mmCIF file of C-alpha atoms and ligand atoms in Angstrom:
data_model
loop_
_atom_site.group_PDB
_atom_site.id
_atom_site.type_symbol
_atom_site.label_atom_id
_atom_site.label_comp_id
_atom_site.label_asym_id
_atom_site.label_seq_id
_atom_site.Cartn_x
_atom_site.Cartn_y
_atom_site.Cartn_z
ATOM 1 C CA MET A 1 1.901 -27.860 22.009
ATOM 2 C CA LYS A 2 1.223 -26.491 25.480
ATOM 3 C CA ALA A 3 -2.221 -25.208 26.311
ATOM 4 C CA ASP A 4 -1.258 -21.561 26.467
ATOM 5 C CA THR A 5 0.852 -21.647 23.316
ATOM 6 C CA ARG A 6 0.212 -18.647 21.134
ATOM 7 C CA ILE A 7 0.591 -18.491 17.384
ATOM 8 C CA LEU A 8 2.413 -15.943 15.270
ATOM 9 C CA SER A 9 1.190 -15.996 11.670
ATOM 10 C CA ILE A 10 3.850 -14.941 9.196
ATOM 11 C CA ILE A 11 2.188 -13.724 6.027
ATOM 12 C CA VAL A 12 4.313 -13.590 2.900
ATOM 13 C CA PRO A 13 2.946 -12.248 -0.399
ATOM 14 C CA CYS A 14 4.898 -13.871 -3.228
ATOM 15 C CA TYR A 15 4.950 -13.003 -6.887
ATOM 16 C CA ASN A 16 7.624 -14.905 -8.823
ATOM 17 C CA GLU A 17 9.616 -15.631 -5.674
ATOM 18 C CA GLU A 18 10.605 -19.246 -6.406
ATOM 19 C CA LYS A 19 14.206 -18.489 -5.403
ATOM 20 C CA SER A 20 13.419 -16.278 -2.418
ATOM 21 C CA VAL A 21 10.901 -18.570 -0.697
ATOM 22 C CA PRO A 22 13.386 -21.211 0.570
ATOM 23 C CA LEU A 23 15.880 -18.512 1.568
ATOM 24 C CA PHE A 24 13.177 -16.605 3.400
ATOM 25 C CA TYR A 25 12.043 -19.709 5.252
ATOM 26 C CA ALA A 26 15.604 -20.640 6.244
ATOM 27 C CA GLU A 27 16.302 -17.159 7.597
ATOM 28 C CA THR A 28 13.037 -16.861 9.452
ATOM 29 C CA VAL A 29 13.132 -20.182 11.302
ATOM 30 C CA LYS A 30 16.435 -19.023 12.791
ATOM 31 C CA GLN A 31 14.396 -16.695 15.006
ATOM 32 C CA GLU A 32 12.372 -19.548 16.446
ATOM 33 C CA THR A 33 14.497 -20.193 19.512
ATOM 34 C CA PHE A 34 13.614 -16.786 20.903
ATOM 35 C CA PHE A 35 9.915 -17.402 20.316
ATOM 36 C CA HIS A 36 9.997 -20.928 21.768
ATOM 37 C CA ASP A 37 11.100 -19.422 25.053
ATOM 38 C CA LYS A 38 8.114 -17.088 24.907
ATOM 39 C CA ASN A 39 5.860 -20.048 24.105
ATOM 40 C CA VAL A 40 4.979 -18.656 20.692
ATOM 41 C CA GLU A 41 4.725 -20.931 17.634
ATOM 42 C CA PHE A 42 5.196 -19.866 14.024
ATOM 43 C CA GLU A 43 2.657 -20.394 11.262
ATOM 44 C CA PHE A 44 3.744 -19.569 7.709
ATOM 45 C CA ILE A 45 1.215 -18.343 5.191
ATOM 46 C CA PHE A 46 2.653 -17.939 1.716
ATOM 47 C CA VAL A 47 0.309 -16.212 -0.681
ATOM 48 C CA ASP A 48 1.165 -16.988 -4.275
ATOM 49 C CA ASP A 49 -0.078 -14.013 -6.261
ATOM 50 C CA GLY A 50 -0.404 -15.813 -9.604
ATOM 51 C CA SER A 51 3.330 -16.353 -10.034
ATOM 52 C CA LYS A 52 4.592 -17.354 -13.447
ATOM 53 C CA ASP A 53 7.490 -19.343 -11.981
ATOM 54 C CA ASP A 54 7.331 -22.311 -9.618
ATOM 55 C CA THR A 55 6.661 -20.422 -6.389
ATOM 56 C CA VAL A 56 3.896 -22.905 -5.579
ATOM 57 C CA GLY A 57 6.344 -25.801 -5.966
ATOM 58 C CA ALA A 58 8.806 -24.061 -3.650
ATOM 59 C CA VAL A 59 6.134 -23.683 -0.969
ATOM 60 C CA LYS A 60 5.009 -27.294 -1.400
ATOM 61 C CA SER A 61 8.497 -28.617 -0.824
ATOM 62 C CA LEU A 62 8.649 -26.610 2.414
ATOM 63 C CA ARG A 63 5.326 -28.105 3.437
ATOM 64 C CA GLU A 64 6.745 -31.610 3.084
ATOM 65 C CA LYS A 65 9.201 -30.855 5.871
ATOM 66 C CA ASP A 66 7.047 -28.536 7.962
ATOM 67 C CA ASP A 67 3.271 -28.756 8.243
ATOM 68 C CA ARG A 68 3.008 -25.287 9.723
ATOM 69 C CA VAL A 69 3.556 -24.007 6.190
ATOM 70 C CA HIS A 70 0.371 -22.931 4.431
ATOM 71 C CA LEU A 71 -0.363 -21.708 0.947
ATOM 72 C CA VAL A 72 -3.021 -19.614 -0.724
ATOM 73 C CA SER A 73 -2.529 -19.612 -4.473
ATOM 74 C CA PHE A 74 -4.413 -17.111 -6.647
ATOM 75 C CA SER A 75 -5.894 -17.857 -10.057
ATOM 76 C CA ARG A 76 -3.920 -14.914 -11.482
ATOM 77 C CA ASN A 77 -1.897 -11.895 -10.344
ATOM 78 C CA PHE A 78 -4.189 -9.751 -8.182
ATOM 79 C CA GLY A 79 -1.498 -7.496 -6.719
ATOM 80 C CA LYS A 80 0.217 -7.290 -3.362
ATOM 81 C CA GLU A 81 -2.733 -5.636 -1.626
ATOM 82 C CA ALA A 82 -4.973 -8.596 -2.473
ATOM 83 C CA ALA A 83 -2.247 -10.980 -1.312
ATOM 84 C CA ILE A 84 -2.006 -9.167 2.026
ATOM 85 C CA ILE A 85 -5.730 -9.365 2.684
ATOM 86 C CA ALA A 86 -5.868 -13.041 1.656
ATOM 87 C CA GLY A 87 -3.040 -13.800 4.074
ATOM 88 C CA LEU A 88 -4.668 -11.904 6.919
ATOM 89 C CA GLU A 89 -7.955 -13.713 6.294
ATOM 90 C CA LYS A 90 -6.268 -17.093 6.424
ATOM 91 C CA ALA A 91 -4.129 -16.330 9.470
ATOM 92 C CA SER A 92 -5.255 -18.037 12.656
ATOM 93 C CA GLY A 93 -2.573 -16.473 14.831
ATOM 94 C CA ASP A 94 -2.837 -14.420 18.007
ATOM 95 C CA PHE A 95 -0.338 -12.190 16.259
ATOM 96 C CA THR A 96 0.227 -11.559 12.574
ATOM 97 C CA VAL A 97 3.230 -10.208 10.756
ATOM 98 C CA LEU A 98 3.469 -9.145 7.109
ATOM 99 C CA MET A 99 6.802 -9.788 5.429
ATOM 100 C CA ASP A 100 8.179 -9.582 1.907
ATOM 101 C CA ALA A 101 9.616 -12.799 0.512
ATOM 102 C CA ASP A 102 12.827 -11.115 -0.668
ATOM 103 C CA LEU A 103 14.290 -10.660 2.851
ATOM 104 C CA GLN A 104 14.124 -6.882 2.519
ATOM 105 C CA ASP A 105 12.156 -7.127 5.755
ATOM 106 C CA PRO A 106 14.845 -8.585 8.035
ATOM 107 C CA PRO A 107 13.533 -11.516 10.161
ATOM 108 C CA ALA A 108 16.344 -10.732 12.621
ATOM 109 C CA ILE A 109 14.325 -7.892 14.123
ATOM 110 C CA LEU A 110 11.252 -10.054 14.810
ATOM 111 C CA PRO A 111 12.258 -10.652 18.462
ATOM 112 C CA GLU A 112 12.688 -6.927 19.026
ATOM 113 C CA MET A 113 9.296 -6.274 17.453
ATOM 114 C CA TYR A 114 7.669 -8.909 19.629
ATOM 115 C CA GLN A 115 9.150 -7.380 22.755
ATOM 116 C CA TYR A 116 7.322 -4.137 22.026
ATOM 117 C CA ILE A 117 4.060 -6.076 21.721
ATOM 118 C CA GLU A 118 4.784 -7.582 25.139
ATOM 119 C CA GLU A 119 5.347 -4.072 26.436
ATOM 120 C CA GLY A 120 1.784 -3.289 25.438
ATOM 121 C CA TYR A 121 1.930 -1.856 21.930
ATOM 122 C CA ASP A 122 -0.832 -3.028 19.583
ATOM 123 C CA SER A 123 1.336 -2.994 16.503
ATOM 124 C CA VAL A 124 4.977 -2.579 15.619
ATOM 125 C CA ALA A 125 5.712 -0.983 12.270
ATOM 126 C CA THR A 126 8.942 -0.461 10.382
ATOM 127 C CA ARG A 127 10.296 2.244 8.162
ATOM 128 C CA ARG A 128 13.384 2.618 6.043
ATOM 129 C CA VAL A 129 15.528 5.576 6.978
ATOM 130 C CA ASP A 130 17.227 5.706 3.588
ATOM 131 C CA ARG A 131 16.494 4.649 0.059
ATOM 132 C CA LYS A 132 19.918 3.258 -0.796
ATOM 133 C CA GLY A 133 20.073 1.328 -4.040
ATOM 134 C CA GLU A 134 16.896 2.858 -5.388
ATOM 135 C CA PRO A 135 16.834 4.920 -8.601
ATOM 136 C CA PRO A 136 17.102 8.634 -7.597
ATOM 137 C CA ILE A 137 14.080 9.592 -9.686
ATOM 138 C CA ARG A 138 11.968 7.049 -7.808
ATOM 139 C CA SER A 139 13.122 8.381 -4.423
ATOM 140 C CA PHE A 140 12.378 11.917 -5.582
ATOM 141 C CA PHE A 141 8.797 11.150 -6.538
ATOM 142 C CA ALA A 142 8.283 8.981 -3.473
ATOM 143 C CA ARG A 143 9.254 11.933 -1.244
ATOM 144 C CA ARG A 144 6.931 14.270 -3.160
ATOM 145 C CA PHE A 145 4.126 11.750 -2.771
ATOM 146 C CA TYR A 146 4.486 11.487 1.014
ATOM 147 C CA GLY A 147 4.798 15.279 1.297
ATOM 148 C CA LEU A 148 1.580 15.721 -0.657
ATOM 149 C CA MET A 149 -0.244 13.043 1.335
ATOM 150 C CA ARG A 150 0.680 14.733 4.597
ATOM 151 C CA LYS A 151 -0.943 17.913 3.342
ATOM 152 C CA ILE A 152 -4.130 16.549 1.818
ATOM 153 C CA SER A 153 -5.050 13.543 3.911
ATOM 154 C CA LYS A 154 -6.167 13.354 7.519
ATOM 155 C CA THR A 155 -4.806 9.838 7.777
ATOM 156 C CA GLU A 156 -1.180 9.662 8.752
ATOM 157 C CA ILE A 157 0.965 7.987 6.089
ATOM 158 C CA VAL A 158 4.590 7.676 7.104
ATOM 159 C CA ASP A 159 7.435 8.274 4.641
ATOM 160 C CA GLY A 160 9.470 5.145 4.026
ATOM 161 C CA ALA A 161 6.980 2.974 5.911
ATOM 162 C CA ARG A 162 7.194 -0.649 4.868
ATOM 163 C CA ASP A 163 4.400 -3.161 5.023
ATOM 164 C CA TYR A 164 6.546 -5.121 7.522
ATOM 165 C CA ARG A 165 4.312 -5.011 10.570
ATOM 166 C CA LEU A 166 3.609 -7.106 13.626
ATOM 167 C CA MET A 167 0.047 -6.818 14.866
ATOM 168 C CA THR A 168 -2.141 -8.203 17.592
ATOM 169 C CA ARG A 169 -5.324 -10.073 16.739
ATOM 170 C CA GLN A 170 -7.328 -6.950 17.612
ATOM 171 C CA VAL A 171 -5.536 -4.823 15.008
ATOM 172 C CA THR A 172 -5.711 -7.640 12.451
ATOM 173 C CA ASP A 173 -9.480 -7.864 12.912
ATOM 174 C CA ALA A 174 -9.796 -4.094 12.547
ATOM 175 C CA ILE A 175 -7.957 -4.261 9.221
ATOM 176 C CA LEU A 176 -10.089 -7.182 8.082
ATOM 177 C CA ALA A 177 -13.197 -5.145 8.908
ATOM 178 C CA MET A 178 -12.233 -2.614 6.247
ATOM 179 C CA LYS A 179 -13.978 -4.098 3.274
ATOM 180 C CA GLU A 180 -12.942 -1.656 0.562
ATOM 181 C CA TYR A 181 -11.970 -2.990 -2.822
ATOM 182 C CA ASN A 182 -9.365 -0.321 -3.605
ATOM 183 C CA ARG A 183 -6.938 -1.103 -0.837
ATOM 184 C CA PHE A 184 -3.998 1.060 0.114
ATOM 185 C CA SER A 185 -2.440 -0.666 3.119
ATOM 186 C CA LYS A 186 -0.206 2.184 4.193
ATOM 187 C CA GLY A 187 -3.330 4.291 4.630
ATOM 188 C CA ILE A 188 -5.388 1.503 6.180
ATOM 189 C CA PHE A 189 -2.780 0.898 8.896
ATOM 190 C CA GLY A 190 -2.837 4.589 9.761
ATOM 191 C CA TRP A 191 -6.608 4.795 9.652
ATOM 192 C CA VAL A 192 -7.285 1.969 12.137
ATOM 193 C CA GLY A 193 -5.110 3.683 14.737
ATOM 194 C CA PHE A 194 -4.073 1.729 17.882
ATOM 195 C CA SER A 195 -0.758 2.324 19.569
ATOM 196 C CA THR A 196 2.078 1.764 17.133
ATOM 197 C CA LYS A 197 5.786 1.508 17.784
ATOM 198 C CA TRP A 198 8.022 2.499 14.867
ATOM 199 C CA ILE A 199 11.318 0.744 14.276
ATOM 200 C CA GLU A 200 13.802 2.083 11.766
ATOM 201 C CA TYR A 201 16.352 0.264 9.684
ATOM 202 C CA GLU A 202 18.470 0.832 6.638
ATOM 203 C CA ASN A 203 17.394 -0.301 3.219
ATOM 204 C CA ILE A 204 18.435 -3.849 2.323
ATOM 205 C CA GLN A 205 18.760 -5.207 -1.218
ATOM 206 C CA ARG A 206 16.508 -8.117 -2.169
ATOM 207 C CA VAL A 207 18.177 -11.577 -1.989
ATOM 208 C CA ALA A 208 16.968 -12.999 -5.278
ATOM 209 C CA GLY A 209 14.686 -12.210 -8.191
ATOM 210 C CA GLU A 210 13.826 -8.644 -9.040
ATOM 211 C CA THR A 211 11.455 -5.905 -7.957
ATOM 212 C CA LYS A 212 7.912 -6.096 -9.372
ATOM 213 C CA TRP A 213 7.330 -2.380 -9.176
ATOM 214 C CA SER A 214 7.980 -0.413 -12.300
ATOM 215 C CA PHE A 215 7.910 3.364 -12.069
ATOM 216 C CA TRP A 216 4.539 3.406 -13.818
ATOM 217 C CA LYS A 217 3.025 0.816 -11.441
ATOM 218 C CA LEU A 218 4.212 2.871 -8.463
ATOM 219 C CA PHE A 219 2.761 6.026 -9.988
ATOM 220 C CA LEU A 220 -0.659 4.420 -10.438
ATOM 221 C CA TYR A 221 -0.439 2.999 -6.912
ATOM 222 C CA SER A 222 0.256 6.479 -5.526
ATOM 223 C CA LEU A 223 -2.842 7.809 -7.314
ATOM 224 C CA ASP A 224 -4.834 4.980 -5.710
ATOM 225 C CA GLY A 225 -3.433 6.047 -2.369
ATOM 226 C CA ILE A 226 -4.411 9.666 -2.841
ATOM 227 C CA MET A 227 -7.931 8.820 -3.907
ATOM 228 C CA ALA A 228 -8.452 6.212 -1.212
ATOM 229 C CA PHE A 229 -7.445 8.511 1.625
ATOM 230 C CA SER A 230 -8.182 12.031 0.468
ATOM 231 C CA THR A 231 -10.949 13.926 -1.259
ATOM 232 C CA ALA A 232 -8.774 17.023 -1.613
ATOM 233 C CA PRO A 233 -8.587 16.738 -5.434
ATOM 234 C CA LEU A 234 -12.380 17.135 -5.535
ATOM 235 C CA SER A 235 -12.166 20.279 -3.408
ATOM 236 C CA ILE A 236 -9.406 21.616 -5.622
ATOM 237 C CA ALA A 237 -11.662 21.083 -8.623
ATOM 238 C CA SER A 238 -14.448 23.110 -6.967
ATOM 239 C CA VAL A 239 -12.028 25.870 -6.001
ATOM 240 C CA PHE A 240 -10.846 26.034 -9.604
ATOM 241 C CA GLY A 241 -14.452 26.336 -10.714
ATOM 242 C CA MET A 242 -15.226 29.159 -8.286
ATOM 243 C CA LEU A 243 -12.054 30.991 -9.185
ATOM 244 C CA PHE A 244 -12.902 30.913 -12.868
ATOM 245 C CA CYS A 245 -16.466 32.122 -12.197
ATOM 246 C CA LEU A 246 -15.045 35.060 -10.286
ATOM 247 C CA VAL A 247 -12.553 35.924 -12.993
ATOM 248 C CA ALA A 248 -15.280 35.621 -15.650
ATOM 249 C CA PHE A 249 -17.574 37.906 -13.666
ATOM 250 C CA VAL A 250 -14.944 40.623 -13.268
ATOM 251 C CA PHE A 251 -14.069 40.266 -16.934
ATOM 252 C CA MET A 252 -17.734 40.600 -17.914
ATOM 253 C CA ILE A 253 -18.080 43.888 -16.049
ATOM 254 C CA PHE A 254 -14.856 45.127 -17.593
ATOM 255 C CA ILE A 255 -15.988 44.291 -21.152
ATOM 256 C CA PHE A 256 -19.438 45.769 -20.530
ATOM 257 C CA VAL A 257 -18.062 49.062 -19.242
ATOM 258 C CA ARG A 258 -15.485 49.229 -21.995
ATOM 259 C CA ALA A 259 -18.150 48.624 -24.660
ATOM 260 C CA LEU A 260 -20.246 51.433 -23.172
ATOM 261 C CA ILE A 261 -17.355 53.874 -23.275
ATOM 262 C CA TYR A 262 -15.477 52.884 -26.439
ATOM 263 C CA GLY A 263 -18.081 50.966 -28.463
ATOM 264 C CA ASP A 264 -17.449 47.397 -29.593
ATOM 265 C CA PRO A 265 -15.065 46.965 -32.524
ATOM 266 C CA VAL A 266 -14.550 43.223 -33.185
ATOM 267 C CA ALA A 267 -11.075 42.419 -32.006
ATOM 268 C CA GLY A 268 -9.285 40.169 -29.543
ATOM 269 C CA TRP A 269 -9.625 36.840 -31.312
ATOM 270 C CA PRO A 270 -6.231 35.540 -30.045
ATOM 271 C CA SER A 271 -6.958 36.384 -26.422
ATOM 272 C CA MET A 272 -10.395 34.812 -26.756
ATOM 273 C CA MET A 273 -8.920 31.569 -28.043
ATOM 274 C CA CYS A 274 -6.462 31.495 -25.156
ATOM 275 C CA ILE A 275 -9.226 31.934 -22.612
ATOM 276 C CA ILE A 276 -11.484 29.353 -24.230
ATOM 277 C CA SER A 277 -8.768 26.731 -24.396
ATOM 278 C CA LEU A 278 -7.638 27.441 -20.826
ATOM 279 C CA ILE A 279 -11.140 27.108 -19.450
ATOM 280 C CA GLY A 280 -11.753 24.041 -21.592
ATOM 281 C CA GLY A 281 -8.590 22.491 -20.192
ATOM 282 C CA VAL A 282 -9.532 23.173 -16.599
ATOM 283 C CA GLN A 283 -13.003 21.752 -17.181
ATOM 284 C CA LEU A 284 -11.603 18.566 -18.611
ATOM 285 C CA LEU A 285 -9.140 18.280 -15.726
ATOM 286 C CA CYS A 286 -11.927 18.627 -13.166
ATOM 287 C CA LEU A 287 -14.114 16.168 -15.041
ATOM 288 C CA GLY A 288 -11.166 13.794 -15.099
ATOM 289 C CA ILE A 289 -10.724 14.069 -11.327
ATOM 290 C CA MET A 290 -14.406 13.374 -10.797
ATOM 291 C CA GLY A 291 -14.196 10.495 -13.250
ATOM 292 C CA GLN A 292 -11.352 8.961 -11.245
ATOM 293 C CA TYR A 293 -13.395 8.944 -8.058
ATOM 294 C CA MET A 294 -16.383 7.626 -9.962
ATOM 295 C CA SER A 295 -14.379 4.760 -11.417
ATOM 296 C CA LYS A 296 -13.244 3.841 -7.901
ATOM 297 C CA MET A 297 -16.865 3.965 -6.769
ATOM 298 C CA TYR A 298 -17.855 1.815 -9.730
ATOM 299 C CA MET A 299 -15.376 -0.873 -8.646
ATOM 300 C CA GLU A 300 -16.571 -0.679 -5.034
ATOM 301 C CA VAL A 301 -20.207 -0.971 -6.057
ATOM 302 C CA LYS A 302 -19.536 -4.015 -8.224
ATOM 303 C CA ASP A 303 -18.237 -5.653 -5.072
ATOM 304 C CA ARG A 304 -16.175 -8.241 -6.896
ATOM 305 C CA PRO A 305 -14.061 -10.625 -4.852
ATOM 306 C CA LYS A 306 -10.631 -9.120 -4.146
ATOM 307 C CA TYR A 307 -8.948 -12.334 -5.257
ATOM 308 C CA LEU A 308 -9.770 -15.833 -6.465
ATOM 309 C CA VAL A 309 -8.135 -18.890 -4.936
ATOM 310 C CA LYS A 310 -6.986 -21.726 -7.144
ATOM 311 C CA GLU A 311 -5.404 -23.882 -4.487
ATOM 312 C CA GLU A 312 -4.785 -23.725 -0.748
ATOM 313 C CA PHE A 313 -3.666 -25.783 2.207
HETATM 314 N N1 LIG B 1 4.282 -8.925 -4.655
HETATM 315 C C1 LIG B 1 3.067 -9.554 -4.824
HETATM 316 N N2 LIG B 1 2.290 -9.220 -5.915
HETATM 317 C C2 LIG B 1 2.681 -8.285 -6.836
HETATM 318 C C3 LIG B 1 3.916 -7.637 -6.628
HETATM 319 C C4 LIG B 1 4.686 -7.972 -5.535
HETATM 320 O O1 LIG B 1 2.670 -10.385 -4.015
HETATM 321 O O2 LIG B 1 1.935 -8.048 -7.798
HETATM 322 C C5 LIG B 1 5.139 -9.286 -3.490
HETATM 323 C C6 LIG B 1 6.569 -9.683 -3.836
HETATM 324 O O3 LIG B 1 6.658 -11.052 -4.152
HETATM 325 C C7 LIG B 1 7.325 -9.328 -2.578
HETATM 326 C C8 LIG B 1 6.569 -8.118 -2.066
HETATM 327 O O4 LIG B 1 5.279 -8.141 -2.681
HETATM 328 O O5 LIG B 1 7.299 -10.373 -1.615
HETATM 329 C C9 LIG B 1 7.287 -6.829 -2.372
HETATM 330 O O6 LIG B 1 7.537 -6.740 -3.761
HETATM 331 P P1 LIG B 1 8.922 -6.198 -4.325
HETATM 332 O O7 LIG B 1 10.060 -6.758 -3.545
HETATM 333 O O8 LIG B 1 8.906 -6.462 -5.798
HETATM 334 O O9 LIG B 1 8.761 -4.654 -4.057
HETATM 335 P P2 LIG B 1 9.909 -3.643 -3.545
HETATM 336 O O10 LIG B 1 10.519 -4.287 -2.327
HETATM 337 O O11 LIG B 1 10.848 -3.507 -4.672
HETATM 338 O O12 LIG B 1 9.148 -2.399 -3.213
HETATM 339 MG MG1 LIG B 2 11.374 -6.041 -2.238
#
């Protein structure tokens, strides 16, 4: 290794990716010739997120041939966000790149991404321009989610943005400095800022295995995203409250005046029930919203480790 050799850490979160890992490695090393000329060395960091298959074994057999391969293996499945942070913490590189193990993040564009870094960008991000091969209902809700986020959050969250990102050490350290427990990377990348170059490509099907994101998991993840990067739901709850106070006040005056003029025969039970149940519903909704933020706070306050390591090298 020459003295001024720089390191590019390739961070790969893996959950049940036994089949993808060797394919990913084989594809990625193909890009090395370009980087050799630039005097940049690869470092692979596979993060095994509590896989139930032999992902660890697959990484170990790569290590036997190549000692630049590293592993962080979790004690159980902590989720992709935890895997990302574990990888970033372990990375020693001057540059870091996050990539999925399933080759949906094409290694072939790594040289292009690196060239933008050389041009002076701090990070190079990627987004899919289409959602080919994805269930239509998922695409529909994904679009709604990004539309909503644009309206209610100050942090820019780009539609179709992938986690595939090449970053300088400075950006990596900025991300590591964000200590929150409830992590939503797409928001975190936007929040830290720095100059970012966006590259677009078409959706690619995964090479092996299957997606780990059910519709329900994605839905919960989107709620996490909203709560991590927006307090708009809380404001909406207050607006609801004020609105109902106003309506109640006007109603009170109306009833009072009517009672003065026409007396007060007991009537209107059905309308009363409607109003009571409506207000009750809104109150529960608002309490629920507050409860959601409180539960996030509860997790932050507990300050538990974001992941537990069983094995690493
Ligand atoms: N992943 C992970 N932990 C999880 C779920 C996924 O580390 O709990 C990894 C997975 O192995 C893959 C990447 O995150 O490398 C993206 O997952 P996937 O391909 O299932 O998501 P999709 O591309 O369908 O959005
Ligand atoms: Mg994938």
